[in-house]
GROMACS .gro file of C-alpha atoms in nm:
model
  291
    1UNK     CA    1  10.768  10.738  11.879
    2UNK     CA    2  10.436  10.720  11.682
    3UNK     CA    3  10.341  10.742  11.341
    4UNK     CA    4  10.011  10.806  11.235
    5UNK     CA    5   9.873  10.492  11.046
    6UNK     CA    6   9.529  10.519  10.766
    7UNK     CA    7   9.245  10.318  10.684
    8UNK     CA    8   9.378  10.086  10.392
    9UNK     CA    9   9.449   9.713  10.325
   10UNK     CA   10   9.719   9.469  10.375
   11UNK     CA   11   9.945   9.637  10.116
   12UNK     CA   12   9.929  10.039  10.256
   13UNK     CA   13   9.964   9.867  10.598
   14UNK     CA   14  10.247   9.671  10.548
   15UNK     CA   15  10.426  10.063  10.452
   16UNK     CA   16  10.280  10.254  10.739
   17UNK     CA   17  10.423  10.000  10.994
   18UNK     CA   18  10.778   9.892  10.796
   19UNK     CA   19  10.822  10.285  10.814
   20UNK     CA   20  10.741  10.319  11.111
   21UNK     CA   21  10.975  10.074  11.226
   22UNK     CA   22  11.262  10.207  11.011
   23UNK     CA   23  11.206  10.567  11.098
   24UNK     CA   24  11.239  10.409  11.493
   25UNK     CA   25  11.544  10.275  11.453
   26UNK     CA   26  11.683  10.543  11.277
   27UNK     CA   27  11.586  10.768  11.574
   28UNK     CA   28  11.724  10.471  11.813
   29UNK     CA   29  11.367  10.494  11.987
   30UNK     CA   30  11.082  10.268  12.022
   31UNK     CA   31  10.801  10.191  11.771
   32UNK     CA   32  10.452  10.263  11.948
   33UNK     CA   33  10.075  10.293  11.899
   34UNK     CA   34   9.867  10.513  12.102
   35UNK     CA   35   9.731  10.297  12.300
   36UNK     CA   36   9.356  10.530  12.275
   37UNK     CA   37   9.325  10.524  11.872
   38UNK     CA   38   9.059  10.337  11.755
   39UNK     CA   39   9.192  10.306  11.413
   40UNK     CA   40   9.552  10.279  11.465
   41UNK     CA   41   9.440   9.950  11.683
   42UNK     CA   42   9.189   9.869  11.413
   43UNK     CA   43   9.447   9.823  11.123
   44UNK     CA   44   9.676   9.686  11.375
   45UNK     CA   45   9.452   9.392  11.448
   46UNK     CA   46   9.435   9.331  11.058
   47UNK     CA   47   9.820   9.279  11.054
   48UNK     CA   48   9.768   9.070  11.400
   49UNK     CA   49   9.529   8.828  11.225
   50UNK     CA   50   9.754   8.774  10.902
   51UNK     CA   51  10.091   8.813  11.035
   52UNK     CA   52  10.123   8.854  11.410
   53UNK     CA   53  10.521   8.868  11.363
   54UNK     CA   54  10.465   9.207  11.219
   55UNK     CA   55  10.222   9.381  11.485
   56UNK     CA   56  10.403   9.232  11.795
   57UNK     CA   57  10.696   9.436  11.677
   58UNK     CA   58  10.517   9.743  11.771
   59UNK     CA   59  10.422   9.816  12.149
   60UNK     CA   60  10.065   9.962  12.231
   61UNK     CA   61  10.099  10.271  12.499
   62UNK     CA   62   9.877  10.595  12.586
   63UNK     CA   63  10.052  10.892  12.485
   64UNK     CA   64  10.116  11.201  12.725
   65UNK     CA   65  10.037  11.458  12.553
   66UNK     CA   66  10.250  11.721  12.742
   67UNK     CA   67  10.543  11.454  12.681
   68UNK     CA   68  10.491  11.442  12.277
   69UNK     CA   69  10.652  11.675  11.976
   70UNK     CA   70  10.433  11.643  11.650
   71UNK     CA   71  10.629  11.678  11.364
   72UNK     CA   72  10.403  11.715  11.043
   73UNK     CA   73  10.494  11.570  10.688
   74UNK     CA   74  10.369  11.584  10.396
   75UNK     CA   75  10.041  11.419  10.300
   76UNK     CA   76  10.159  11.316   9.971
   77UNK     CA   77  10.174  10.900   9.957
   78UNK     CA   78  10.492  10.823   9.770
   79UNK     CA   79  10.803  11.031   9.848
   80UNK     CA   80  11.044  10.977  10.117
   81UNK     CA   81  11.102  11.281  10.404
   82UNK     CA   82  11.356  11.263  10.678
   83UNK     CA   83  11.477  11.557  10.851
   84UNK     CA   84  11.725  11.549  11.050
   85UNK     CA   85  11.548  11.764  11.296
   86UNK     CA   86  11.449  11.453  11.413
   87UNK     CA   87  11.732  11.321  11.571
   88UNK     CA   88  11.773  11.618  11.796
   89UNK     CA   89  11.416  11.616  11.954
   90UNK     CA   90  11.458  11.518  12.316
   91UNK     CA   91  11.055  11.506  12.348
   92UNK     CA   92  10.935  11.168  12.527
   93UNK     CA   93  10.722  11.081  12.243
   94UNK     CA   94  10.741  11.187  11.879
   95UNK     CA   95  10.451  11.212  11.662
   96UNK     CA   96  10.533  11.195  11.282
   97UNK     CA   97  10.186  11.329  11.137
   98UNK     CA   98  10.195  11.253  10.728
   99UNK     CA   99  10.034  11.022  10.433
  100UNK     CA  100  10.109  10.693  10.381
  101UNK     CA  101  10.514  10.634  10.437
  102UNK     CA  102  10.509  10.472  10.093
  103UNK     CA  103  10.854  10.493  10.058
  104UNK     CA  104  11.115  10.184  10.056
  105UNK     CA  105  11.343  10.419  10.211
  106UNK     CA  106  11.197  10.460  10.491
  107UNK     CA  107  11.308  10.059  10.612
  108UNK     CA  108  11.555   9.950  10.394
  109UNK     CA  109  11.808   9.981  10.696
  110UNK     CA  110  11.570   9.665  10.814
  111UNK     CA  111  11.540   9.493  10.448
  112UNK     CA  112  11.656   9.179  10.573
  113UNK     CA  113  11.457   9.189  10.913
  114UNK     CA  114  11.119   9.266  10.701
  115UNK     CA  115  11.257   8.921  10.456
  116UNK     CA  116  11.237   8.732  10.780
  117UNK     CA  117  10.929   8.851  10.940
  118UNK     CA  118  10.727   8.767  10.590
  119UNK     CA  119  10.857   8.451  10.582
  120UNK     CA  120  10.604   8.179  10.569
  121UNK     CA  121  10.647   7.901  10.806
  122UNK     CA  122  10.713   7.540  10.737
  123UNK     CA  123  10.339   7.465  10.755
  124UNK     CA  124  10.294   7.757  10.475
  125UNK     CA  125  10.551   7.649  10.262
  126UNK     CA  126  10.386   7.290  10.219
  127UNK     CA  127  10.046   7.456  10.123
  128UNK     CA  128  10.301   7.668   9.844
  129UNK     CA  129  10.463   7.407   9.720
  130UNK     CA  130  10.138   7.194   9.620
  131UNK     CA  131  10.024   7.499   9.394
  132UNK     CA  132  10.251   7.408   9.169
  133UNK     CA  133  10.271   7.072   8.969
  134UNK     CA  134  10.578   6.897   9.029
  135UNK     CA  135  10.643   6.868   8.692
  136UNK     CA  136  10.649   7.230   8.657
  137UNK     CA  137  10.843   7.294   8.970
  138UNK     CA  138  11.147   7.383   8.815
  139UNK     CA  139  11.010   7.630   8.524
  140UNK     CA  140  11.045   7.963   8.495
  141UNK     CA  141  10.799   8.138   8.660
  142UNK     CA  142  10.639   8.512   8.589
  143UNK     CA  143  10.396   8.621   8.823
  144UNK     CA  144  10.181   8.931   8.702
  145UNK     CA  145   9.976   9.116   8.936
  146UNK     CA  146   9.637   9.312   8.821
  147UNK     CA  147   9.418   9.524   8.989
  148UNK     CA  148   9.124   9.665   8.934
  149UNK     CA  149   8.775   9.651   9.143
  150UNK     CA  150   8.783   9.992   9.355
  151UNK     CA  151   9.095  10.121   9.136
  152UNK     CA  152   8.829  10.154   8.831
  153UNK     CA  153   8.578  10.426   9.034
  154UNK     CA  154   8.762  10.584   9.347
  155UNK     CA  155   8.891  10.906   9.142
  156UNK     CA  156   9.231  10.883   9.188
  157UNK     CA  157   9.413  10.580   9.071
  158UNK     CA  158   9.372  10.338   8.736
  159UNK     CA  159   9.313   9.965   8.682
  160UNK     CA  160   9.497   9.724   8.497
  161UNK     CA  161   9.485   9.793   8.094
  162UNK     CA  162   9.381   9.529   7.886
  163UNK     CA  163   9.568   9.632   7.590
  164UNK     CA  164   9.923   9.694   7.831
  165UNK     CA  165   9.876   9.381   8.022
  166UNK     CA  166   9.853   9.112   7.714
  167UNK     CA  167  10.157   9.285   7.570
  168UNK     CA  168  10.318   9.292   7.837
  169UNK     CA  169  10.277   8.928   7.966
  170UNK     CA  170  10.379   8.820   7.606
  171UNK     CA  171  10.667   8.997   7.601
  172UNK     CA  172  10.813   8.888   7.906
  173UNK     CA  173  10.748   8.540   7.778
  174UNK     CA  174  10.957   8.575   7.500
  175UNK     CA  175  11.249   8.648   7.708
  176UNK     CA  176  11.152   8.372   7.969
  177UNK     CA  177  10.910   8.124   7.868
  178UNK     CA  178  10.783   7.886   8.131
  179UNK     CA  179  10.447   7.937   8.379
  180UNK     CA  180  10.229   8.303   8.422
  181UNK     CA  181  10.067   8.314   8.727
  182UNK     CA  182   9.856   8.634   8.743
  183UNK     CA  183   9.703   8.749   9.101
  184UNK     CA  184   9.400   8.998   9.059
  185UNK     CA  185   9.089   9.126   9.245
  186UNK     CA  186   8.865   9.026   8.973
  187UNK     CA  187   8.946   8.666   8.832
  188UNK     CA  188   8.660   8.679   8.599
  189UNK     CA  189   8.782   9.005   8.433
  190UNK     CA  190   9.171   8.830   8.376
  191UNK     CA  191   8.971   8.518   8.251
  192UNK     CA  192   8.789   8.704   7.939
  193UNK     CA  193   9.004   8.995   7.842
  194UNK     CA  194   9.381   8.861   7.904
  195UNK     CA  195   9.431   8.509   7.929
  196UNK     CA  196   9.197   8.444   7.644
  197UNK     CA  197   9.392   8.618   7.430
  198UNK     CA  198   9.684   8.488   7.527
  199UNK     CA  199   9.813   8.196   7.235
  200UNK     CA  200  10.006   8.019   7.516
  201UNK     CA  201   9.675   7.919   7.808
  202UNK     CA  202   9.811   7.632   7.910
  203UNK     CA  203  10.115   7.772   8.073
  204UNK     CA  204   9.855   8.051   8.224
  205UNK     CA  205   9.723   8.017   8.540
  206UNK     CA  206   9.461   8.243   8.762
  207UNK     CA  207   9.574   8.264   9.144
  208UNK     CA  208   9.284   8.334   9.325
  209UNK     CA  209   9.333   8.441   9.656
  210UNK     CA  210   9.024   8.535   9.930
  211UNK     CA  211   9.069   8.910  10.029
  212UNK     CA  212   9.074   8.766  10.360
  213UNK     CA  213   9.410   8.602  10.267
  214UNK     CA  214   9.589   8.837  10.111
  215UNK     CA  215   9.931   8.724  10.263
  216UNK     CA  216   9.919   8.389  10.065
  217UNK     CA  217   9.984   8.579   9.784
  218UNK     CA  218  10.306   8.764   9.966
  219UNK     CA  219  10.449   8.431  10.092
  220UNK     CA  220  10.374   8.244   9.693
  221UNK     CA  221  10.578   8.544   9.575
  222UNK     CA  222  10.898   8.450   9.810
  223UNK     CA  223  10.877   8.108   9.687
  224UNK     CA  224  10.796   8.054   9.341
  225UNK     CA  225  10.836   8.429   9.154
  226UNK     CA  226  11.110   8.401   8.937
  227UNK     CA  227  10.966   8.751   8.768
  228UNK     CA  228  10.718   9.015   8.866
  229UNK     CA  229  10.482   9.213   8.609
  230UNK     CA  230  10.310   9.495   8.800
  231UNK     CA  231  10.052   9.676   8.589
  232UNK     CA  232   9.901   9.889   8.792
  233UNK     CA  233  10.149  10.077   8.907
  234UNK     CA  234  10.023  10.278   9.213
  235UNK     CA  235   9.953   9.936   9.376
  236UNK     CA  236  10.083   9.892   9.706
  237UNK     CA  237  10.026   9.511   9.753
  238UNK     CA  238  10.120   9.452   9.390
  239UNK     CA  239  10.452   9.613   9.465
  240UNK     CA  240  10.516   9.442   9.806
  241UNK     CA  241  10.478   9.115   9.548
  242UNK     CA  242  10.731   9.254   9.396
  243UNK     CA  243  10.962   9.359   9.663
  244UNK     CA  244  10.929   9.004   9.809
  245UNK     CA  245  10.994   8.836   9.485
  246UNK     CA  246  11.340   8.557   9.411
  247UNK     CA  247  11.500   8.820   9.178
  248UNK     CA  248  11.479   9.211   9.245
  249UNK     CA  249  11.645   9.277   8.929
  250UNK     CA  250  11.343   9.114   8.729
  251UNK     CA  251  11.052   9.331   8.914
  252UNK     CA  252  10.895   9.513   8.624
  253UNK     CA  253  10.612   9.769   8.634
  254UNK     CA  254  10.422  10.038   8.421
  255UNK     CA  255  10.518  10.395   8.352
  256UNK     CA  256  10.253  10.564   8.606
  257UNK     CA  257  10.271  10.871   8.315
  258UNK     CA  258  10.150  10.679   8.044
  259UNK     CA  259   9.768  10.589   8.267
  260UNK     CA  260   9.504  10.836   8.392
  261UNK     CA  261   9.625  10.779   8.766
  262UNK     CA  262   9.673  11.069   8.958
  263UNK     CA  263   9.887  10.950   9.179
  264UNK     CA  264  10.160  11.061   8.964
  265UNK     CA  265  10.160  11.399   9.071
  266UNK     CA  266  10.242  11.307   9.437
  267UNK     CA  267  10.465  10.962   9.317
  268UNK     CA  268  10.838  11.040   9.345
  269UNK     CA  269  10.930  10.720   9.124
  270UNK     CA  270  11.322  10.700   9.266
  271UNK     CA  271  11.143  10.702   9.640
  272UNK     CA  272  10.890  10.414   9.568
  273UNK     CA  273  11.024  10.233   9.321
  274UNK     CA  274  11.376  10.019   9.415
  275UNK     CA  275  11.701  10.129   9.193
  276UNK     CA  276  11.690   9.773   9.049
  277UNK     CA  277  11.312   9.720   8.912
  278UNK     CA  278  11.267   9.804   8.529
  279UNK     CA  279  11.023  10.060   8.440
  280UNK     CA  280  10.806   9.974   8.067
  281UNK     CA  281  10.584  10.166   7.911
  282UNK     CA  282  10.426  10.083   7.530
  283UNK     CA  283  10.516  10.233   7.236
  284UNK     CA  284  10.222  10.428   7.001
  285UNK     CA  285  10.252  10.130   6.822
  286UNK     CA  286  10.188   9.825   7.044
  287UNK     CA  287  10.534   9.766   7.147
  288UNK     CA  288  10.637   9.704   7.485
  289UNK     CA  289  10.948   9.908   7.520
  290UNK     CA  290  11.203   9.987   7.820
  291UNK     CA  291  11.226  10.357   8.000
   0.00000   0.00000   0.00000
């Protein structure tokens, strides 16, 4: 079985194969690449340099093509599809041609198997726990992810809001005061328009992370992330923070419908975003405010 996989980083990749594996063991076949794609072998070798416990799970083959059904989805990103046509192809290979997979449905049958795969190793979790002072290792601890860079001029989605983000962060700290760690693309923007407004700094703290280790960031969130604040909400790797996170029932992110992104109109929110995660939005008066 095959599914096609796109150009993207860590955080659409991490989708693409997860579904792919989920989608394969619903089907009780076997996960594979085609063994002649140049970019399905490309973004595989991204996964193989940051976490080769992922990749080796899927086998590298050339297809037959007079052995393979395609089966085309949807190209919409966010919205799970499953037909049950599926399980009655008899076809060697299976070819599910669609978006992105961007659905947790897709592998929550292998939640716990994904939990283990993303652990970080012994080695890792020495580097984690010497991010935090040990004075501060038993604080609460929200981490708040923000995006922006390519987000701000690609067309489709929208960057972290200054105005959402500071209310945000302070509201959350009201209900759980302790550290904010906030990951983001562009340090220097966090720096100047959020934590400087922010009346509590010294309980603030910018994680910054080389693109080229992205996964840090994935294995800090299993270990320290007591809370998640994702404010950009069409964010893949901000989500798979989230879905990594100590407490799934303390994941919040923004109402997609309140920003400009247009990934809305393809976003099916109970498809992407877990039952337990708490959707906020702000009021037309500053308030941060449940939905």
């Amino acid at each position: 079985m095959v599914s096609i996989i796109f150009n993207g980083g860590i955080g659409n990749q991490l989708f693409e194969v997860f579904s792919l594996l989920g989608l394969a063991q619903k089907l009780n076949r076997t996960a594979i690449f085609n063994a002649d794609d140049y970019v399905l072998h490309s973004n595989l070798g991204l996964l193989n340099d940051q976490i080769p416990l992922v990749a080796s799970r899927v086998i590298s083959i050339p297809l037959e093509i007079s052995e393979t059904t395609r089966h085309i989805y949807s190209p919409s990103c966010c919205n799970y599809q499953f037909s049950s046509i599926l399980a009655c192809d008899q076809t060697k290979f299976i070819v599910i041609d669609g978006g992105y997979f961007q659905s947790f449905k897709y592998f929550s049958s292998i939640d716990s198997s994904i939990k283990k795969w993303l652990k970080p190793s012994e080695r890792e979790m020495i580097s984690l726990k010497k991010l935090i002072r040990r004075k501060d290792e038993l604080r609460f601890k929200t981490c708040v992810h923000v995006r922006r860079g390519d987000f701000l001029s690609d067309g489709q989605h929208a960057g972290t809001d200054k105005t959402f983000t500071i209310r945000a962060i302070d509201h959350l700290y009201t209900l759980h005061s302790g550290l904010v760690l906030i990951f983001s693309n562009d340090p220097e923007w966090v720096r100047n328009e959020i934590v400087e407004h922010l009346d509590y700094q010294n309980d603030v703290k910018i994680m910054e992370t080389s693109k080229d280790n992205a996964i840090k960031d994935l294995y800090f969130s299993q270990v320290h992330c007591d809370s998640v604040l994702i404010t950009a909400p069409s964010s893949t790797f901000g989500w798979w923070i989230g879905y990594l996170s100590k407490n799934q029932s303390s994941v919040y992110y923004r109402d997609i419908h309140e920003t400009e992104d247009t990934v809305k109109y393809q976003l099916v929110e109970e498809d992407f975003f877990p039952p337990t995660w708490k959707k906020i939005g702000i009021s037309r008066n500053g308030l941060i405010i449940s939905k």
